[in-house]
Amino acid sequence: MALLGVTLSVGPASAGGHSALQPVVTGLDGPRGVAVSADGSKVVYSVTDGSVYEASAYGLNKHIRKLGQVPGGFPPAIDTNVWGTTYALTGGGGPEGEAPPGGATLFKLRPGKSAQVVADIAAYQAHDPDPYDLENAPTESNPFGVAALRDRTVLVSDAAGNDLLRVWPNGHIKTVARIKPRTVKVPSGLPATDPEGNPLPPAGTPMPAEGVATSVTVGSDGYYYLGELRGFPATPGTSEIWRIKPGATNAVCDPAHPYRGDCQRYADGYTSIVDLGAGPGNKIYVVELARASWLQFELNGATEGALFVQYRGGHQRGGFRHELAKGQLNLPGGVGVSKSGVVYVASPIFGPGSVARVRY
């Protein structure tokens, strides 16, 4: 699925509570990716031209250093492993898996040197078609989320392939899990036709929609957590978070049977998830690009986003969540969490923005 110009009602929740944003880095062009160094002293972030920087986590606009740059046009997803190595992930593969120069690629950054290619994600996806594709583009690739593991492998979520990949330092790739489509109800307020000009059924009509794999993080329990943005018609409250067994291969995340196998539903009832972060106590931090859905943003300019902390399982399993910085985020793109639980968020993903610490 095309997403956010790269080609481009939530469920039960507790009250927003009192939380505030304290800017750490300001004056940024489209900040998106956020990561935190192992010792918590530095915040790493990406911007629209493909540049990746680190800054002091203490104070405002302090000790900023450029770590590297990858092909831009849309800010890359980033993550930093416990050894201090930062990875940057570009998106943008086409319908047959072709990508613009430097697109759909995982890079390793080396300050003062050119970014080093680790793996061509589009090339892998060209030979690993999505068996559940609904858009007649089973080899399309749009890598969108990244999480660096302790063993120096890297997890990549592909928003066009609707899957989770694991990449080794030598460029070897394996498919960890795939998300099957989910049957949702057409929401109200949509145009009469879909993006290809086909007539849409009336509001309330069930129809299949892809589970767009936008985001991945590793919980304090060691499991992989995969976040999805619901494909067209982008019905609010139908984005899920999946919990995947470490080391799994070819697991199936199935909304019709969500508690079977190596990929099981962890939480439900979200809208247009674009990033996940993990904190101590197995807290999962969830970024919603637009509370009304990504499609309502594109159609009507609805820009209010949201940041939640999800505690141990979704509401269907007795867990609960809490909204942070309620009403203070427009089109947030990324979240990063330190080992001690300090939370940072980047917004807006388009236009002038900042990386801020969330105090709650």
GROMACS .gro file of C-alpha atoms in nm:
model
  360
    1MET     CA    1   0.000   0.000   0.000
    2ALA     CA    2   0.126   0.352  -0.082
    3LEU     CA    3   0.170   0.553   0.233
    4LEU     CA    4   0.214   0.914   0.339
    5GLY     CA    5   0.348   1.047   0.013
    6VAL     CA    6   0.640   0.804   0.004
    7THR     CA    7   0.463   0.712  -0.311
    8LEU     CA    8   0.167   0.807  -0.031
    9SER     CA    9  -1.273   0.690   1.711
   10VAL     CA   10  -1.036   0.470   1.884
   11GLY     CA   11  -1.141   0.183   2.114
   12PRO     CA   12  -1.165   0.194   2.492
   13ALA     CA   13  -0.898   0.406   2.657
   14SER     CA   14  -0.841   0.575   2.987
   15ALA     CA   15  -0.850   0.952   3.023
   16GLY     CA   16  -0.564   1.158   2.881
   17GLY     CA   17  -0.442   1.274   3.219
   18HIS     CA   18  -0.184   1.550   3.266
   19SER     CA   19   0.121   1.538   3.041
   20ALA     CA   20   0.323   1.803   2.863
   21LEU     CA   21   0.580   1.833   2.586
   22GLN     CA   22   0.925   1.977   2.658
   23PRO     CA   23   1.113   2.051   2.332
   24VAL     CA   24   1.463   1.904   2.302
   25VAL     CA   25   1.539   1.993   1.939
   26THR     CA   26   1.342   2.254   1.743
   27GLY     CA   27   1.336   2.406   1.394
   28LEU     CA   28   1.328   2.069   1.216
   29ASP     CA   29   1.195   2.002   0.868
   30GLY     CA   30   0.957   1.709   0.898
   31PRO     CA   31   1.103   1.518   1.195
   32ARG     CA   32   1.005   1.153   1.207
   33GLY     CA   33   1.235   0.881   1.338
   34VAL     CA   34   1.334   0.892   1.707
   35ALA     CA   35   1.577   0.673   1.899
   36VAL     CA   36   1.759   0.705   2.230
   37SER     CA   37   2.119   0.608   2.305
   38ALA     CA   38   2.180   0.316   2.539
   39ASP     CA   39   2.282   0.545   2.825
   40GLY     CA   40   1.989   0.781   2.766
   41SER     CA   41   2.211   1.086   2.715
   42LYS     CA   42   2.141   1.139   2.343
   43VAL     CA   43   1.836   1.153   2.121
   44VAL     CA   44   1.871   1.045   1.757
   45TYR     CA   45   1.626   1.177   1.496
   46SER     CA   46   1.568   1.201   1.122
   47VAL     CA   47   1.436   1.477   0.894
   48THR     CA   48   1.295   1.514   0.543
   49ASP     CA   49   1.620   1.542   0.344
   50GLY     CA   50   1.734   1.204   0.478
   51SER     CA   51   1.973   1.346   0.737
   52VAL     CA   52   2.006   1.179   1.076
   53TYR     CA   53   2.132   1.367   1.381
   54GLU     CA   54   2.197   1.312   1.749
   55ALA     CA   55   2.151   1.575   2.016
   56SER     CA   56   2.189   1.596   2.390
   57ALA     CA   57   1.880   1.474   2.570
   58TYR     CA   58   1.938   1.750   2.825
   59GLY     CA   59   1.861   2.110   2.740
   60LEU     CA   60   1.732   2.267   2.418
   61ASN     CA   61   1.923   2.232   2.087
   62LYS     CA   62   2.241   2.117   2.266
   63HIS     CA   63   2.541   1.934   2.117
   64ILE     CA   64   2.386   1.846   1.780
   65ARG     CA   65   2.593   1.619   1.554
   66LYS     CA   66   2.513   1.479   1.211
   67LEU     CA   67   2.542   1.099   1.201
   68GLY     CA   68   2.485   1.060   0.828
   69GLN     CA   69   2.246   1.103   0.541
   70VAL     CA   70   2.048   0.871   0.316
   71PRO     CA   71   1.836   0.953   0.008
   72GLY     CA   72   1.567   1.198   0.118
   73GLY     CA   73   1.228   1.327   0.018
   74PHE     CA   74   1.070   1.159   0.317
   75PRO     CA   75   1.243   1.119   0.656
   76PRO     CA   76   1.382   0.768   0.710
   77ALA     CA   77   1.286   0.537   0.991
   78ILE     CA   78   1.577   0.498   1.233
   79ASP     CA   79   1.694   0.298   1.531
   80THR     CA   80   2.013   0.267   1.736
   81ASN     CA   81   2.127  -0.062   1.886
   82VAL     CA   82   2.281  -0.115   2.231
   83TRP     CA   83   2.628  -0.095   2.074
   84GLY     CA   84   2.565   0.258   1.945
   85THR     CA   85   2.519   0.172   1.578
   86THR     CA   86   2.242   0.369   1.405
   87TYR     CA   87   2.043   0.233   1.111
   88ALA     CA   88   1.833   0.434   0.865
   89LEU     CA   89   1.560   0.283   0.647
   90THR     CA   90   1.431   0.442   0.327
   91GLY     CA   91   1.098   0.361   0.162
   92GLY     CA   92   0.947   0.394  -0.180
   93GLY     CA   93   0.943   0.071  -0.380
   94GLY     CA   94   0.711   0.067  -0.679
   95PRO     CA   95   0.435  -0.177  -0.779
   96GLU     CA   96   0.679  -0.432  -0.920
   97GLY     CA   97   0.934  -0.391  -0.644
   98GLU     CA   98   1.149  -0.133  -0.822
   99ALA     CA   99   1.264   0.157  -0.606
  100PRO     CA  100   1.416   0.499  -0.675
  101PRO     CA  101   1.794   0.520  -0.625
  102GLY     CA  102   1.860   0.451  -0.259
  103GLY     CA  103   1.494   0.378  -0.188
  104ALA     CA  104   1.363   0.070  -0.002
  105THR     CA  105   1.708   0.019   0.148
  106LEU     CA  106   1.849  -0.038   0.496
  107PHE     CA  107   2.163   0.165   0.569
  108LYS     CA  108   2.417   0.170   0.850
  109LEU     CA  109   2.539   0.518   0.939
  110ARG     CA  110   2.901   0.608   1.003
  111PRO     CA  111   2.967   0.968   1.112
  112GLY     CA  112   3.185   1.150   0.862
  113LYS     CA  113   3.146   0.878   0.599
  114SER     CA  114   2.888   0.777   0.340
  115ALA     CA  115   2.600   0.565   0.463
  116GLN     CA  116   2.671   0.194   0.412
  117VAL     CA  117   2.410  -0.024   0.242
  118VAL     CA  118   2.314  -0.325   0.455
  119ALA     CA  119   2.031  -0.467   0.244
  120ASP     CA  120   1.811  -0.391  -0.056
  121ILE     CA  121   1.464  -0.455   0.084
  122ALA     CA  122   1.285  -0.406  -0.251
  123ALA     CA  123   1.504  -0.668  -0.417
  124TYR     CA  124   1.407  -0.922  -0.151
  125GLN     CA  125   1.038  -0.839  -0.171
  126ALA     CA  126   1.044  -0.878  -0.550
  127HIS     CA  127   1.097  -1.251  -0.486
  128ASP     CA  128   0.881  -1.277  -0.173
  129PRO     CA  129   0.531  -1.179  -0.291
  130ASP     CA  130   0.255  -1.104  -0.043
  131PRO     CA  131   0.010  -1.396  -0.065
  132TYR     CA  132  -0.265  -1.183   0.090
  133ASP     CA  133  -0.227  -0.878  -0.136
  134LEU     CA  134  -0.552  -0.697  -0.225
  135GLU     CA  135  -0.409  -0.432  -0.460
  136ASN     CA  136  -0.263  -0.639  -0.745
  137ALA     CA  137   0.091  -0.544  -0.641
  138PRO     CA  138   0.216  -0.843  -0.439
  139THR     CA  139   0.585  -0.753  -0.479
  140GLU     CA  140   0.552  -0.384  -0.392
  141SER     CA  141   0.788  -0.267  -0.116
  142ASN     CA  142   0.767   0.035   0.113
  143PRO     CA  143   0.984  -0.030   0.422
  144PHE     CA  144   0.851   0.193   0.698
  145GLY     CA  145   0.962   0.075   1.044
  146VAL     CA  146   1.290  -0.049   1.193
  147ALA     CA  147   1.413  -0.199   1.520
  148ALA     CA  148   1.776  -0.290   1.589
  149LEU     CA  149   1.837  -0.607   1.793
  150ARG     CA  150   2.117  -0.686   2.037
  151ASP     CA  151   2.267  -0.950   1.806
  152ARG     CA  152   2.319  -0.684   1.535
  153THR     CA  153   2.032  -0.808   1.319
  154VAL     CA  154   1.759  -0.558   1.232
  155LEU     CA  155   1.381  -0.592   1.207
  156VAL     CA  156   1.210  -0.412   0.918
  157SER     CA  157   0.834  -0.369   0.879
  158ASP     CA  158   0.723  -0.324   0.518
  159ALA     CA  159   0.408  -0.115   0.470
  160ALA     CA  160   0.353  -0.241   0.115
  161GLY     CA  161   0.450  -0.603   0.172
  162ASN     CA  162   0.241  -0.612   0.493
  163ASP     CA  163   0.513  -0.816   0.657
  164LEU     CA  164   0.799  -0.815   0.906
  165LEU     CA  165   1.153  -0.899   0.793
  166ARG     CA  166   1.475  -0.972   0.976
  167VAL     CA  167   1.800  -0.850   0.821
  168TRP     CA  168   2.147  -0.984   0.905
  169PRO     CA  169   2.468  -0.774   0.888
  170ASN     CA  170   2.569  -0.950   0.564
  171GLY     CA  171   2.240  -0.849   0.398
  172HIS     CA  172   2.068  -1.186   0.437
  173ILE     CA  173   1.691  -1.148   0.493
  174LYS     CA  174   1.419  -1.375   0.628
  175THR     CA  175   1.045  -1.315   0.654
  176VAL     CA  176   0.940  -1.318   1.019
  177ALA     CA  177   0.563  -1.269   0.985
  178ARG     CA  178   0.285  -1.162   0.748
  179ILE     CA  179  -0.037  -0.981   0.831
  180LYS     CA  180  -0.358  -1.109   0.672
  181PRO     CA  181  -0.631  -0.861   0.572
  182ARG     CA  182  -0.913  -0.785   0.814
  183THR     CA  183  -1.280  -0.745   0.731
  184VAL     CA  184  -1.392  -0.398   0.840
  185LYS     CA  185  -1.701  -0.184   0.789
  186VAL     CA  186  -1.690   0.105   0.545
  187PRO     CA  187  -1.690   0.426   0.754
  188SER     CA  188  -1.913   0.721   0.683
  189GLY     CA  189  -1.788   1.039   0.520
  190LEU     CA  190  -1.596   0.881   0.231
  191PRO     CA  191  -1.624   0.979  -0.137
  192ALA     CA  192  -1.841   0.774  -0.371
  193THR     CA  193  -1.544   0.589  -0.526
  194ASP     CA  194  -1.217   0.434  -0.407
  195PRO     CA  195  -0.871   0.562  -0.519
  196GLU     CA  196  -0.901   0.366  -0.846
  197GLY     CA  197  -1.244   0.503  -0.933
  198ASN     CA  198  -1.444   0.198  -0.832
  199PRO     CA  199  -1.780   0.266  -0.661
  200LEU     CA  200  -1.771   0.224  -0.285
  201PRO     CA  201  -2.041   0.032  -0.100
  202PRO     CA  202  -2.254   0.221   0.151
  203ALA     CA  203  -2.123   0.303   0.499
  204GLY     CA  204  -2.145   0.000   0.728
  205THR     CA  205  -2.084  -0.253   0.450
  206PRO     CA  206  -1.816  -0.512   0.539
  207MET     CA  207  -1.511  -0.520   0.313
  208PRO     CA  208  -1.154  -0.657   0.338
  209ALA     CA  209  -0.872  -0.414   0.418
  210GLU     CA  210  -0.500  -0.476   0.436
  211GLY     CA  211  -0.298  -0.470   0.757
  212VAL     CA  212  -0.025  -0.220   0.662
  213ALA     CA  213   0.287  -0.302   0.865
  214THR     CA  214   0.419   0.041   0.957
  215SER     CA  215   0.607  -0.012   1.281
  216VAL     CA  216   0.806  -0.251   1.496
  217THR     CA  217   0.969  -0.251   1.837
  218VAL     CA  218   1.109  -0.508   2.080
  219GLY     CA  219   0.942  -0.525   2.419
  220SER     CA  220   1.126  -0.567   2.748
  221ASP     CA  221   1.002  -0.928   2.733
  222GLY     CA  222   1.206  -0.983   2.414
  223TYR     CA  223   0.903  -1.032   2.190
  224TYR     CA  224   0.862  -0.841   1.865
  225TYR     CA  225   0.568  -0.598   1.850
  226LEU     CA  226   0.431  -0.512   1.507
  227GLY     CA  227   0.197  -0.215   1.456
  228GLU     CA  228  -0.036  -0.170   1.162
  229LEU     CA  229  -0.214   0.107   0.980
  230ARG     CA  230  -0.547  -0.010   0.839
  231GLY     CA  231  -0.556   0.000   0.460
  232PHE     CA  232  -0.838   0.148   0.258
  233PRO     CA  233  -1.109   0.231   0.368
  234ALA     CA  234  -0.905   0.319   0.680
  235THR     CA  235  -1.186   0.240   0.924
  236PRO     CA  236  -1.106   0.403   1.261
  237GLY     CA  237  -1.044   0.173   1.556
  238THR     CA  238  -0.933  -0.127   1.346
  239SER     CA  239  -0.553  -0.103   1.371
  240GLU     CA  240  -0.394  -0.381   1.575
  241ILE     CA  241  -0.064  -0.451   1.750
  242TRP     CA  242   0.076  -0.801   1.707
  243ARG     CA  243   0.309  -0.985   1.947
  244ILE     CA  244   0.551  -1.216   1.768
  245LYS     CA  245   0.770  -1.486   1.918
  246PRO     CA  246   1.143  -1.407   1.890
  247GLY     CA  247   1.311  -1.605   1.615
  248ALA     CA  248   0.985  -1.682   1.435
  249THR     CA  249   0.981  -1.726   1.058
  250ASN     CA  250   0.680  -1.709   0.826
  251ALA     CA  251   0.437  -1.658   1.113
  252VAL     CA  252   0.084  -1.551   1.019
  253CYS     CA  253  -0.092  -1.264   1.197
  254ASP     CA  254  -0.455  -1.350   1.135
  255PRO     CA  255  -0.734  -1.114   1.253
  256ALA     CA  256  -0.986  -1.398   1.211
  257HIS     CA  257  -0.786  -1.621   1.451
  258PRO     CA  258  -0.584  -1.367   1.649
  259TYR     CA  259  -0.459  -1.590   1.929
  260ARG     CA  260  -0.302  -1.877   1.736
  261GLY     CA  261   0.059  -1.954   1.651
  262ASP     CA  262   0.374  -1.741   1.679
  263CYS     CA  263   0.198  -1.413   1.597
  264GLN     CA  264  -0.087  -1.315   1.827
  265ARG     CA  265  -0.288  -0.999   1.875
  266TYR     CA  266  -0.159  -0.788   2.162
  267ALA     CA  267  -0.390  -0.486   2.133
  268ASP     CA  268  -0.676  -0.364   1.918
  269GLY     CA  269  -0.886  -0.052   1.869
  270TYR     CA  270  -0.617   0.185   1.742
  271THR     CA  271  -0.627   0.410   1.435
  272SER     CA  272  -0.354   0.462   1.174
  273ILE     CA  273  -0.051   0.348   1.377
  274VAL     CA  274   0.278   0.477   1.232
  275ASP     CA  275   0.531   0.400   1.507
  276LEU     CA  276   0.587   0.194   1.820
  277GLY     CA  277   0.836   0.225   2.104
  278ALA     CA  278   0.908   0.000   2.403
  279GLY     CA  279   0.970   0.098   2.763
  280PRO     CA  280   1.044  -0.082   3.090
  281GLY     CA  281   0.773  -0.298   3.239
  282ASN     CA  282   0.675  -0.407   2.890
  283LYS     CA  283   0.502  -0.078   2.817
  284ILE     CA  284   0.444  -0.023   2.444
  285TYR     CA  285   0.416   0.335   2.320
  286VAL     CA  286   0.190   0.384   2.018
  287VAL     CA  287   0.185   0.674   1.771
  288GLU     CA  288  -0.132   0.742   1.573
  289LEU     CA  289  -0.064   0.968   1.275
  290ALA     CA  290  -0.419   1.103   1.273
  291ARG     CA  291  -0.687   1.030   1.527
  292ALA     CA  292  -0.956   1.040   1.254
  293SER     CA  293  -0.746   0.812   1.022
  294TRP     CA  294  -0.481   0.870   0.758
  295LEU     CA  295  -0.753   0.884   0.492
  296GLN     CA  296  -0.943   1.161   0.670
  297PHE     CA  297  -0.614   1.353   0.688
  298GLU     CA  298  -0.571   1.317   0.313
  299LEU     CA  299  -0.936   1.401   0.239
  300ASN     CA  300  -1.015   1.667   0.497
  301GLY     CA  301  -0.687   1.779   0.652
  302ALA     CA  302  -0.760   1.624   0.993
  303THR     CA  303  -0.416   1.655   1.156
  304GLU     CA  304  -0.469   1.578   1.527
  305GLY     CA  305  -0.266   1.272   1.616
  306ALA     CA  306  -0.215   1.080   1.937
  307LEU     CA  307   0.040   0.905   2.155
  308PHE     CA  308  -0.061   0.622   2.389
  309VAL     CA  309   0.114   0.397   2.634
  310GLN     CA  310  -0.027   0.043   2.615
  311TYR     CA  311   0.002  -0.171   2.925
  312ARG     CA  312   0.028  -0.551   2.900
  313GLY     CA  313  -0.222  -0.662   2.643
  314GLY     CA  314  -0.513  -0.498   2.467
  315HIS     CA  315  -0.852  -0.424   2.616
  316GLN     CA  316  -0.978  -0.759   2.489
  317ARG     CA  317  -0.723  -0.932   2.714
  318GLY     CA  318  -0.771  -0.713   3.021
  319GLY     CA  319  -0.494  -0.463   2.946
  320PHE     CA  320  -0.545  -0.090   2.927
  321ARG     CA  321  -0.389   0.218   2.773
  322HIS     CA  322  -0.334   0.580   2.863
  323GLU     CA  323  -0.309   0.878   2.627
  324LEU     CA  324  -0.012   1.113   2.661
  325ALA     CA  325   0.008   1.479   2.556
  326LYS     CA  326  -0.356   1.470   2.459
  327GLY     CA  327  -0.451   1.740   2.210
  328GLN     CA  328  -0.088   1.852   2.173
  329LEU     CA  329   0.027   1.648   1.872
  330ASN     CA  330  -0.031   1.713   1.503
  331LEU     CA  331   0.074   1.437   1.260
  332PRO     CA  332   0.329   1.280   1.495
  333GLY     CA  333   0.571   1.049   1.315
  334GLY     CA  334   0.787   0.873   1.571
  335VAL     CA  335   0.849   0.784   1.934
  336GLY     CA  336   1.164   0.680   2.119
  337VAL     CA  337   1.198   0.554   2.476
  338SER     CA  338   1.506   0.532   2.697
  339LYS     CA  339   1.587   0.231   2.913
  340SER     CA  340   1.471   0.427   3.215
  341GLY     CA  341   1.137   0.508   3.050
  342VAL     CA  342   1.188   0.866   2.928
  343VAL     CA  343   0.967   0.920   2.622
  344TYR     CA  344   1.043   1.139   2.319
  345VAL     CA  345   0.809   1.216   2.029
  346ALA     CA  346   0.863   1.380   1.687
  347SER     CA  347   0.599   1.596   1.519
  348PRO     CA  348   0.469   1.698   1.275
  349ILE     CA  349   0.592   1.460   1.010
  350PHE     CA  350   0.529   1.727   0.744
  351GLY     CA  351   0.652   2.084   0.787
  352PRO     CA  352   0.840   2.264   1.068
  353GLY     CA  353   0.856   2.059   1.385
  354SER     CA  354   1.050   1.934   1.684
  355VAL     CA  355   1.153   1.641   1.898
  356ALA     CA  356   1.014   1.677   2.249
  357ARG     CA  357   1.032   1.495   2.581
  358VAL     CA  358   0.695   1.382   2.713
  359ARG     CA  359   0.649   1.456   3.079
  360TYR     CA  360   0.371   1.263   3.257
   0.00000   0.00000   0.00000
